[in-house]
Every structure is written in C-alpha cells, then in structure tokens.
PDB file of C-alpha atoms in Angstrom:
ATOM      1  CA  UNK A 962     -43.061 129.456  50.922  1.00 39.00           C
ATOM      2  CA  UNK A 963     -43.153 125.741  51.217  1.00 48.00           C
ATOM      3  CA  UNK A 964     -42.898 123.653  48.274  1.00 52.00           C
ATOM      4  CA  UNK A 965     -44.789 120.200  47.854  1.00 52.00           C
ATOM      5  CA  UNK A 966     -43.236 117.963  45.460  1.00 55.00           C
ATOM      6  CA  UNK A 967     -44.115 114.528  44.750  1.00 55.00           C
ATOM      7  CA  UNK A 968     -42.095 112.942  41.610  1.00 68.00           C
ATOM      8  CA  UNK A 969     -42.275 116.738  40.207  1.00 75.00           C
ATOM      9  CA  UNK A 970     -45.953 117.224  40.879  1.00 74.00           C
ATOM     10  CA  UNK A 971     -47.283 120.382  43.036  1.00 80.00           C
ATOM     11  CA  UNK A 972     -49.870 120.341  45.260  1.00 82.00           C
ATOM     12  CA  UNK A 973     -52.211 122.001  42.648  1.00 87.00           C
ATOM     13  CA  UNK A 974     -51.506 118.925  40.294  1.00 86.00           C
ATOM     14  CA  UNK A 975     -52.028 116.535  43.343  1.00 84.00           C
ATOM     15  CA  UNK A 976     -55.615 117.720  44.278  1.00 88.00           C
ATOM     16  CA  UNK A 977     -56.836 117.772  40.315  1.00 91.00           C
ATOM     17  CA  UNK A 978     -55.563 114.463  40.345  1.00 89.00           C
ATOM     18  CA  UNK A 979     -57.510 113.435  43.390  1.00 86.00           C
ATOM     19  CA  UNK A 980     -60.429 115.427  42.169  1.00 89.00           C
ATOM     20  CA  UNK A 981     -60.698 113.291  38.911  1.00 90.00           C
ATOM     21  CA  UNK A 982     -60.097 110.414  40.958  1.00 86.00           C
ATOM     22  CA  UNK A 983     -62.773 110.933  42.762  1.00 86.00           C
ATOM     23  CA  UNK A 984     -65.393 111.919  40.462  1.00 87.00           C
ATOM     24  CA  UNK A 985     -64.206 109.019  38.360  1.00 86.00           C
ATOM     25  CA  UNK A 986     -64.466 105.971  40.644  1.00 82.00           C
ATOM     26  CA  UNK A 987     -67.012 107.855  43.236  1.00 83.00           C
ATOM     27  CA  UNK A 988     -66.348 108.175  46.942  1.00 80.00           C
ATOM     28  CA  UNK A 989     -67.373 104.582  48.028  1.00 83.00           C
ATOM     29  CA  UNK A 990     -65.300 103.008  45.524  1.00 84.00           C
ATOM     30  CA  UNK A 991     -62.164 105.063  46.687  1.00 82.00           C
ATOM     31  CA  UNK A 992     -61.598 102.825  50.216  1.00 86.00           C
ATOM     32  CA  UNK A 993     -61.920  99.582  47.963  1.00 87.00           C
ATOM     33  CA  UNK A 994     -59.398 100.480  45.563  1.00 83.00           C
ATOM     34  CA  UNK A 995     -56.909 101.261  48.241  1.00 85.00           C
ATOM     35  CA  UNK A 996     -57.723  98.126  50.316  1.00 91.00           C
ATOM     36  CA  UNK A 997     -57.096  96.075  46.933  1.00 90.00           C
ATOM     37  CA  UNK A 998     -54.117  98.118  45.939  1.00 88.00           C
ATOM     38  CA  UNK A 999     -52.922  97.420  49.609  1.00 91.00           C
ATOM     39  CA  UNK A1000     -53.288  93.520  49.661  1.00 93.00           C
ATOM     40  CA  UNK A1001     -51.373  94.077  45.875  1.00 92.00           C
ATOM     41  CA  UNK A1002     -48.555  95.569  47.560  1.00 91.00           C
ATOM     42  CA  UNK A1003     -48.430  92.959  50.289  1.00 92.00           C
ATOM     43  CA  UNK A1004     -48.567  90.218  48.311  1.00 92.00           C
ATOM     44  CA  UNK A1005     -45.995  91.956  46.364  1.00 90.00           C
ATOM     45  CA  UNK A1006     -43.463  92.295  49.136  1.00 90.00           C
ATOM     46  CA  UNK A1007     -44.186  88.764  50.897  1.00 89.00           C
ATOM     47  CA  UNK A1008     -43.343  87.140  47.279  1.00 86.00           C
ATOM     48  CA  UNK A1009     -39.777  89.698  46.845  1.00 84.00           C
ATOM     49  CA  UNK A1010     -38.645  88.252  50.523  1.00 84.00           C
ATOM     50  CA  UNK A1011     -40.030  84.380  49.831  1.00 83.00           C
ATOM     51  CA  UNK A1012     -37.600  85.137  46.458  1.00 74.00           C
ATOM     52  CA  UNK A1013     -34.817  86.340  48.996  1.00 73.00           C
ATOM     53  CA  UNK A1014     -35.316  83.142  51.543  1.00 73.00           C
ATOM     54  CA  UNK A1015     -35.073  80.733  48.330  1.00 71.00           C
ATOM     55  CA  UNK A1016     -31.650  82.869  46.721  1.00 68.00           C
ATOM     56  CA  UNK A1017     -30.105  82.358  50.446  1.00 68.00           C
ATOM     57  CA  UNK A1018     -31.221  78.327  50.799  1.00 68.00           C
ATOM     58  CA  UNK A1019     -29.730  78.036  47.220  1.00 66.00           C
ATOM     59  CA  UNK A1020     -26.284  79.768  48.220  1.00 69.00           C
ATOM     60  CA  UNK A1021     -25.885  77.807  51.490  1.00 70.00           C
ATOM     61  CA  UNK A1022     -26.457  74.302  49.579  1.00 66.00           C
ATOM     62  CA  UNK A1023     -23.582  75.049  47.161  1.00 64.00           C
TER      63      UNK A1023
END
C-alpha cells in the first residue's frame, strides 16, 4: 500500500481540496489562476537572484 503525502495531507484530502477548488472558482477560471500564480512565482524568484547579484556587487566593492 502506497502512501501519498503532501505536507501531511492524503490523497483523499488532496482531491476534496481540488474538488472545492473547483466548484469554487469553476473550471475556466482554474488555468488563469495557475498562469497568474505562475508569473507570481517568477517574478518572485527573478527578484530573490536580482537581491543575490546586488549582495555580491556590494561585497566585491568593499
């Protein structure tokens, strides 16, 4: 028997969780929320390694 855990959760909690997703936000809505939470999380990044560039510039000047 295989377990499925994600940060504790099951795979019975994962598809209620999708399930409410889903009826909450609607199946079109679904693809536009992960394109939007996918330009987040790319932003995200490119600003943590623009941070890391300006730390290294700052070290190399003193």
């Amino acid at each position: 028997m295989m377990n499925l855990l994600l940060f504790g959760l099951g795979m019975q909690e994962i598809i209620v969780i999708a399930l409410i997703v889903l009826l909450l936000f609607g199946g079109k809505k679904i693809p536009e929320l992960m394109k939007g939470l996918g330009k987040g999380v790319k932003s995200f990044k490119d600003g943590m390694n623009e941070n890391s560039s300006n730390e290294e510039e700052v070290k190399s000047e003193q």
